[in-house]
Amino acid sequence: MISNTHTHPNSFADRPQDLERALAMQTSDLLDDLLGSFLSNVLNRKKPLDKQYVKELSKLINSKGSEIDLDRNPFQKASSFGVLSASVKLRILCALVDWQLQDSNAVRSLIDTAPKASPFLRAEPIGVDAERRTYWHFGGT
């Protein structure tokens, strides 16, 4: 995962199952770390947001929420990320990844300065699904 300053080595998932389990839980250090780092990148902050990120996430969804397939901002009724359904959590995480690629100065800098032949940042997508969503591969896995 890309984070401009968040480097705690054990804070991100080692396997997809770790993320799946975290999405099903009401509290998860993994999701707290991801959300704090992702939001910090999108908002171009130097340090990850702490666990009090709901207000910032809600503001971001209010401003960019039309890009997520949600009827309304889920934080109008939910007081925490943990109480949301797994599918809503996943939609928000996917949107945050997209927004990092669009808005993060740190992520943009990494992409712009990566060697053209880098196996970690591909110039072409790895696939497109039936709904015409494009998929990219980042990293060595």
mmCIF file with all atom_site columns, C-alpha atoms in Angstrom:
data_model
loop_
_atom_site.group_PDB
_atom_site.id
_atom_site.type_symbol
_atom_site.label_atom_id
_atom_site.label_alt_id
_atom_site.label_comp_id
_atom_site.label_asym_id
_atom_site.label_entity_id
_atom_site.label_seq_id
_atom_site.pdbx_PDB_ins_code
_atom_site.Cartn_x
_atom_site.Cartn_y
_atom_site.Cartn_z
_atom_site.occupancy
_atom_site.B_iso_or_equiv
_atom_site.pdbx_formal_charge
_atom_site.auth_seq_id
_atom_site.auth_comp_id
_atom_site.auth_asym_id
_atom_site.auth_atom_id
_atom_site.pdbx_PDB_model_num
ATOM 1   C CA . MET A 1 1   ? 0.000   0.000   0.000   1.00 0.00 ? 1   MET A CA 1
ATOM 2   C CA . ILE A 1 2   ? 1.178   3.503   -0.723  1.00 0.00 ? 2   ILE A CA 1
ATOM 3   C CA . SER A 1 3   ? 1.446   5.924   2.130   1.00 0.00 ? 3   SER A CA 1
ATOM 4   C CA . ASN A 1 4   ? 3.462   9.079   2.204   1.00 0.00 ? 4   ASN A CA 1
ATOM 5   C CA . THR A 1 5   ? 4.645   8.660   5.797   1.00 0.00 ? 5   THR A CA 1
ATOM 6   C CA . HIS A 1 6   ? 2.899   5.635   7.283   1.00 0.00 ? 6   HIS A CA 1
ATOM 7   C CA . THR A 1 7   ? 5.495   2.880   7.407   1.00 0.00 ? 7   THR A CA 1
ATOM 8   C CA . HIS A 1 8   ? 4.464   0.589   10.247  1.00 0.00 ? 8   HIS A CA 1
ATOM 9   C CA . PRO A 1 9   ? 5.462   -2.767  8.721   1.00 0.00 ? 9   PRO A CA 1
ATOM 10  C CA . ASN A 1 10  ? 2.678   -4.899  10.163  1.00 0.00 ? 10  ASN A CA 1
ATOM 11  C CA . SER A 1 11  ? -0.254  -2.557  9.732   1.00 0.00 ? 11  SER A CA 1
ATOM 12  C CA . PHE A 1 12  ? -1.416  -3.643  6.273   1.00 0.00 ? 12  PHE A CA 1
ATOM 13  C CA . ALA A 1 13  ? -2.868  -6.934  5.132   1.00 0.00 ? 13  ALA A CA 1
ATOM 14  C CA . ASP A 1 14  ? -0.504  -9.717  4.128   1.00 0.00 ? 14  ASP A CA 1
ATOM 15  C CA . ARG A 1 15  ? -3.247  -11.684 2.382   1.00 0.00 ? 15  ARG A CA 1
ATOM 16  C CA . PRO A 1 16  ? -6.594  -10.846 0.783   1.00 0.00 ? 16  PRO A CA 1
ATOM 17  C CA . GLN A 1 17  ? -8.286  -12.864 3.539   1.00 0.00 ? 17  GLN A CA 1
ATOM 18  C CA . ASP A 1 18  ? -6.997  -10.359 6.117   1.00 0.00 ? 18  ASP A CA 1
ATOM 19  C CA . LEU A 1 19  ? -8.860  -7.573  4.348   1.00 0.00 ? 19  LEU A CA 1
ATOM 20  C CA . GLU A 1 20  ? -11.973 -9.735  3.930   1.00 0.00 ? 20  GLU A CA 1
ATOM 21  C CA . ARG A 1 21  ? -12.041 -10.465 7.664   1.00 0.00 ? 21  ARG A CA 1
ATOM 22  C CA . ALA A 1 22  ? -11.462 -6.804  8.515   1.00 0.00 ? 22  ALA A CA 1
ATOM 23  C CA . LEU A 1 23  ? -14.371 -5.719  6.301   1.00 0.00 ? 23  LEU A CA 1
ATOM 24  C CA . ALA A 1 24  ? -16.705 -8.029  8.222   1.00 0.00 ? 24  ALA A CA 1
ATOM 25  C CA . MET A 1 25  ? -15.655 -6.645  11.625  1.00 0.00 ? 25  MET A CA 1
ATOM 26  C CA . GLN A 1 26  ? -16.940 -3.542  13.414  1.00 0.00 ? 26  GLN A CA 1
ATOM 27  C CA . THR A 1 27  ? -13.466 -2.591  14.625  1.00 0.00 ? 27  THR A CA 1
ATOM 28  C CA . SER A 1 28  ? -10.270 -3.257  12.744  1.00 0.00 ? 28  SER A CA 1
ATOM 29  C CA . ASP A 1 29  ? -6.800  -1.811  13.170  1.00 0.00 ? 29  ASP A CA 1
ATOM 30  C CA . LEU A 1 30  ? -6.119  -2.812  9.572   1.00 0.00 ? 30  LEU A CA 1
ATOM 31  C CA . LEU A 1 31  ? -9.004  -0.703  8.221   1.00 0.00 ? 31  LEU A CA 1
ATOM 32  C CA . ASP A 1 32  ? -8.173  2.164   10.582  1.00 0.00 ? 32  ASP A CA 1
ATOM 33  C CA . ASP A 1 33  ? -4.595  2.179   9.265   1.00 0.00 ? 33  ASP A CA 1
ATOM 34  C CA . LEU A 1 34  ? -5.697  1.941   5.643   1.00 0.00 ? 34  LEU A CA 1
ATOM 35  C CA . LEU A 1 35  ? -8.315  4.669   5.969   1.00 0.00 ? 35  LEU A CA 1
ATOM 36  C CA . GLY A 1 36  ? -5.950  6.989   7.823   1.00 0.00 ? 36  GLY A CA 1
ATOM 37  C CA . SER A 1 37  ? -3.237  6.537   5.205   1.00 0.00 ? 37  SER A CA 1
ATOM 38  C CA . PHE A 1 38  ? -5.549  6.668   2.192   1.00 0.00 ? 38  PHE A CA 1
ATOM 39  C CA . LEU A 1 39  ? -7.301  9.813   3.461   1.00 0.00 ? 39  LEU A CA 1
ATOM 40  C CA . SER A 1 40  ? -3.988  11.478  4.249   1.00 0.00 ? 40  SER A CA 1
ATOM 41  C CA . ASN A 1 41  ? -2.838  10.791  0.706   1.00 0.00 ? 41  ASN A CA 1
ATOM 42  C CA . VAL A 1 42  ? -6.064  12.065  -0.882  1.00 0.00 ? 42  VAL A CA 1
ATOM 43  C CA . LEU A 1 43  ? -6.010  15.196  1.293   1.00 0.00 ? 43  LEU A CA 1
ATOM 44  C CA . ASN A 1 44  ? -2.246  15.647  0.705   1.00 0.00 ? 44  ASN A CA 1
ATOM 45  C CA . ARG A 1 45  ? -1.358  15.599  4.380   1.00 0.00 ? 45  ARG A CA 1
ATOM 46  C CA . LYS A 1 46  ? 2.055   14.645  5.707   1.00 0.00 ? 46  LYS A CA 1
ATOM 47  C CA . LYS A 1 47  ? 0.856   12.354  8.519   1.00 0.00 ? 47  LYS A CA 1
ATOM 48  C CA . PRO A 1 48  ? -1.869  9.696   8.491   1.00 0.00 ? 48  PRO A CA 1
ATOM 49  C CA . LEU A 1 49  ? -5.119  10.683  10.124  1.00 0.00 ? 49  LEU A CA 1
ATOM 50  C CA . ASP A 1 50  ? -5.804  9.008   13.436  1.00 0.00 ? 50  ASP A CA 1
ATOM 51  C CA . LYS A 1 51  ? -8.855  6.898   14.185  1.00 0.00 ? 51  LYS A CA 1
ATOM 52  C CA . GLN A 1 52  ? -11.019 10.030  14.259  1.00 0.00 ? 52  GLN A CA 1
ATOM 53  C CA . TYR A 1 53  ? -11.191 10.089  10.447  1.00 0.00 ? 53  TYR A CA 1
ATOM 54  C CA . VAL A 1 54  ? -14.991 9.787   10.026  1.00 0.00 ? 54  VAL A CA 1
ATOM 55  C CA . LYS A 1 55  ? -15.535 13.553  9.848   1.00 0.00 ? 55  LYS A CA 1
ATOM 56  C CA . GLU A 1 56  ? -12.886 13.977  7.119   1.00 0.00 ? 56  GLU A CA 1
ATOM 57  C CA . LEU A 1 57  ? -14.144 10.922  5.244   1.00 0.00 ? 57  LEU A CA 1
ATOM 58  C CA . SER A 1 58  ? -17.718 12.212  5.405   1.00 0.00 ? 58  SER A CA 1
ATOM 59  C CA . LYS A 1 59  ? -16.647 15.609  4.021   1.00 0.00 ? 59  LYS A CA 1
ATOM 60  C CA . LEU A 1 60  ? -14.752 13.896  1.211   1.00 0.00 ? 60  LEU A CA 1
ATOM 61  C CA . ILE A 1 61  ? -17.757 11.721  0.342   1.00 0.00 ? 61  ILE A CA 1
ATOM 62  C CA . ASN A 1 62  ? -19.953 14.831  0.326   1.00 0.00 ? 62  ASN A CA 1
ATOM 63  C CA . SER A 1 63  ? -17.653 16.505  -2.188  1.00 0.00 ? 63  SER A CA 1
ATOM 64  C CA . LYS A 1 64  ? -16.753 13.485  -4.366  1.00 0.00 ? 64  LYS A CA 1
ATOM 65  C CA . GLY A 1 65  ? -19.478 11.004  -3.445  1.00 0.00 ? 65  GLY A CA 1
ATOM 66  C CA . SER A 1 66  ? -21.158 11.053  -6.828  1.00 0.00 ? 66  SER A CA 1
ATOM 67  C CA . GLU A 1 67  ? -18.213 8.917   -7.984  1.00 0.00 ? 67  GLU A CA 1
ATOM 68  C CA . ILE A 1 68  ? -19.258 6.144   -5.578  1.00 0.00 ? 68  ILE A CA 1
ATOM 69  C CA . ASP A 1 69  ? -22.313 4.035   -6.305  1.00 0.00 ? 69  ASP A CA 1
ATOM 70  C CA . LEU A 1 70  ? -24.130 5.042   -3.103  1.00 0.00 ? 70  LEU A CA 1
ATOM 71  C CA . ASP A 1 71  ? -27.573 6.591   -2.701  1.00 0.00 ? 71  ASP A CA 1
ATOM 72  C CA . ARG A 1 72  ? -26.343 8.957   0.019   1.00 0.00 ? 72  ARG A CA 1
ATOM 73  C CA . ASN A 1 73  ? -23.433 9.639   2.310   1.00 0.00 ? 73  ASN A CA 1
ATOM 74  C CA . PRO A 1 74  ? -23.509 6.664   4.713   1.00 0.00 ? 74  PRO A CA 1
ATOM 75  C CA . PHE A 1 75  ? -22.206 8.860   7.538   1.00 0.00 ? 75  PHE A CA 1
ATOM 76  C CA . GLN A 1 76  ? -25.465 10.802  7.629   1.00 0.00 ? 76  GLN A CA 1
ATOM 77  C CA . LYS A 1 77  ? -26.761 7.919   9.762   1.00 0.00 ? 77  LYS A CA 1
ATOM 78  C CA . ALA A 1 78  ? -23.659 5.926   10.717  1.00 0.00 ? 78  ALA A CA 1
ATOM 79  C CA . SER A 1 79  ? -21.316 7.231   13.396  1.00 0.00 ? 79  SER A CA 1
ATOM 80  C CA . SER A 1 80  ? -18.386 4.989   12.460  1.00 0.00 ? 80  SER A CA 1
ATOM 81  C CA . PHE A 1 81  ? -16.920 3.157   9.496   1.00 0.00 ? 81  PHE A CA 1
ATOM 82  C CA . GLY A 1 82  ? -17.222 -0.145  11.361  1.00 0.00 ? 82  GLY A CA 1
ATOM 83  C CA . VAL A 1 83  ? -21.017 -0.187  11.417  1.00 0.00 ? 83  VAL A CA 1
ATOM 84  C CA . LEU A 1 84  ? -21.295 0.064   7.628   1.00 0.00 ? 84  LEU A CA 1
ATOM 85  C CA . SER A 1 85  ? -21.952 -3.048  5.568   1.00 0.00 ? 85  SER A CA 1
ATOM 86  C CA . ALA A 1 86  ? -18.941 -4.785  4.046   1.00 0.00 ? 86  ALA A CA 1
ATOM 87  C CA . SER A 1 87  ? -20.048 -3.804  0.533   1.00 0.00 ? 87  SER A CA 1
ATOM 88  C CA . VAL A 1 88  ? -20.265 -0.096  1.453   1.00 0.00 ? 88  VAL A CA 1
ATOM 89  C CA . LYS A 1 89  ? -16.885 -0.271  3.197   1.00 0.00 ? 89  LYS A CA 1
ATOM 90  C CA . LEU A 1 90  ? -15.385 -1.849  0.087   1.00 0.00 ? 90  LEU A CA 1
ATOM 91  C CA . ARG A 1 91  ? -16.915 0.787   -2.218  1.00 0.00 ? 91  ARG A CA 1
ATOM 92  C CA . ILE A 1 92  ? -15.432 3.524   -0.051  1.00 0.00 ? 92  ILE A CA 1
ATOM 93  C CA . LEU A 1 93  ? -12.000 1.860   0.002   1.00 0.00 ? 93  LEU A CA 1
ATOM 94  C CA . CYS A 1 94  ? -12.063 1.455   -3.797  1.00 0.00 ? 94  CYS A CA 1
ATOM 95  C CA . ALA A 1 95  ? -13.006 5.118   -4.200  1.00 0.00 ? 95  ALA A CA 1
ATOM 96  C CA . LEU A 1 96  ? -10.167 6.141   -1.887  1.00 0.00 ? 96  LEU A CA 1
ATOM 97  C CA . VAL A 1 97  ? -7.698  4.179   -4.011  1.00 0.00 ? 97  VAL A CA 1
ATOM 98  C CA . ASP A 1 98  ? -8.990  5.928   -7.150  1.00 0.00 ? 98  ASP A CA 1
ATOM 99  C CA . TRP A 1 99  ? -8.899  9.324   -5.457  1.00 0.00 ? 99  TRP A CA 1
ATOM 100 C CA . GLN A 1 100 ? -5.298  8.745   -4.365  1.00 0.00 ? 100 GLN A CA 1
ATOM 101 C CA . LEU A 1 101 ? -4.347  8.112   -7.980  1.00 0.00 ? 101 LEU A CA 1
ATOM 102 C CA . GLN A 1 102 ? -6.165  11.297  -9.026  1.00 0.00 ? 102 GLN A CA 1
ATOM 103 C CA . ASP A 1 103 ? -5.420  13.723  -6.204  1.00 0.00 ? 103 ASP A CA 1
ATOM 104 C CA . SER A 1 104 ? -2.421  12.650  -4.143  1.00 0.00 ? 104 SER A CA 1
ATOM 105 C CA . ASN A 1 105 ? 0.767   14.610  -4.762  1.00 0.00 ? 105 ASN A CA 1
ATOM 106 C CA . ALA A 1 106 ? 2.814   11.842  -3.126  1.00 0.00 ? 106 ALA A CA 1
ATOM 107 C CA . VAL A 1 107 ? 1.294   9.108   -5.298  1.00 0.00 ? 107 VAL A CA 1
ATOM 108 C CA . ARG A 1 108 ? 1.568   11.258  -8.438  1.00 0.00 ? 108 ARG A CA 1
ATOM 109 C CA . SER A 1 109 ? 5.244   11.898  -7.661  1.00 0.00 ? 109 SER A CA 1
ATOM 110 C CA . LEU A 1 110 ? 5.895   8.154   -7.316  1.00 0.00 ? 110 LEU A CA 1
ATOM 111 C CA . ILE A 1 111 ? 4.194   7.451   -10.618 1.00 0.00 ? 111 ILE A CA 1
ATOM 112 C CA . ASP A 1 112 ? 5.923   10.306  -12.439 1.00 0.00 ? 112 ASP A CA 1
ATOM 113 C CA . THR A 1 113 ? 9.402   9.395   -11.184 1.00 0.00 ? 113 THR A CA 1
ATOM 114 C CA . ALA A 1 114 ? 9.133   5.613   -11.596 1.00 0.00 ? 114 ALA A CA 1
ATOM 115 C CA . PRO A 1 115 ? 11.454  4.150   -14.216 1.00 0.00 ? 115 PRO A CA 1
ATOM 116 C CA . LYS A 1 116 ? 9.573   3.474   -17.447 1.00 0.00 ? 116 LYS A CA 1
ATOM 117 C CA . ALA A 1 117 ? 10.536  -0.221  -17.337 1.00 0.00 ? 117 ALA A CA 1
ATOM 118 C CA . SER A 1 118 ? 9.541   -0.652  -13.690 1.00 0.00 ? 118 SER A CA 1
ATOM 119 C CA . PRO A 1 119 ? 7.643   -3.895  -13.110 1.00 0.00 ? 119 PRO A CA 1
ATOM 120 C CA . PHE A 1 120 ? 5.944   -2.210  -10.142 1.00 0.00 ? 120 PHE A CA 1
ATOM 121 C CA . LEU A 1 121 ? 4.105   0.449   -12.131 1.00 0.00 ? 121 LEU A CA 1
ATOM 122 C CA . ARG A 1 122 ? 2.687   -0.694  -15.438 1.00 0.00 ? 122 ARG A CA 1
ATOM 123 C CA . ALA A 1 123 ? 1.801   1.728   -18.187 1.00 0.00 ? 123 ALA A CA 1
ATOM 124 C CA . GLU A 1 124 ? -0.992  -0.484  -19.523 1.00 0.00 ? 124 GLU A CA 1
ATOM 125 C CA . PRO A 1 125 ? -3.980  -1.902  -17.676 1.00 0.00 ? 125 PRO A CA 1
ATOM 126 C CA . ILE A 1 126 ? -4.054  -5.627  -16.930 1.00 0.00 ? 126 ILE A CA 1
ATOM 127 C CA . GLY A 1 127 ? -7.698  -5.958  -17.882 1.00 0.00 ? 127 GLY A CA 1
ATOM 128 C CA . VAL A 1 128 ? -11.176 -4.546  -18.317 1.00 0.00 ? 128 VAL A CA 1
ATOM 129 C CA . ASP A 1 129 ? -14.325 -6.164  -16.934 1.00 0.00 ? 129 ASP A CA 1
ATOM 130 C CA . ALA A 1 130 ? -17.825 -6.471  -18.443 1.00 0.00 ? 130 ALA A CA 1
ATOM 131 C CA . GLU A 1 131 ? -18.808 -3.112  -16.922 1.00 0.00 ? 131 GLU A CA 1
ATOM 132 C CA . ARG A 1 132 ? -15.803 -1.489  -18.638 1.00 0.00 ? 132 ARG A CA 1
ATOM 133 C CA . ARG A 1 133 ? -13.881 -0.919  -15.381 1.00 0.00 ? 133 ARG A CA 1
ATOM 134 C CA . THR A 1 134 ? -10.141 -0.871  -15.989 1.00 0.00 ? 134 THR A CA 1
ATOM 135 C CA . TYR A 1 135 ? -7.828  -2.830  -13.688 1.00 0.00 ? 135 TYR A CA 1
ATOM 136 C CA . TRP A 1 136 ? -4.211  -1.930  -12.992 1.00 0.00 ? 136 TRP A CA 1
ATOM 137 C CA . HIS A 1 137 ? -1.525  -3.894  -11.177 1.00 0.00 ? 137 HIS A CA 1
ATOM 138 C CA . PHE A 1 138 ? 0.703   -2.166  -8.616  1.00 0.00 ? 138 PHE A CA 1
ATOM 139 C CA . GLY A 1 139 ? 3.500   -3.863  -6.720  1.00 0.00 ? 139 GLY A CA 1
ATOM 140 C CA . GLY A 1 140 ? 5.099   -7.245  -6.919  1.00 0.00 ? 140 GLY A CA 1
ATOM 141 C CA . THR A 1 141 ? 2.123   -9.456  -6.048  1.00 0.00 ? 141 THR A CA 1
#
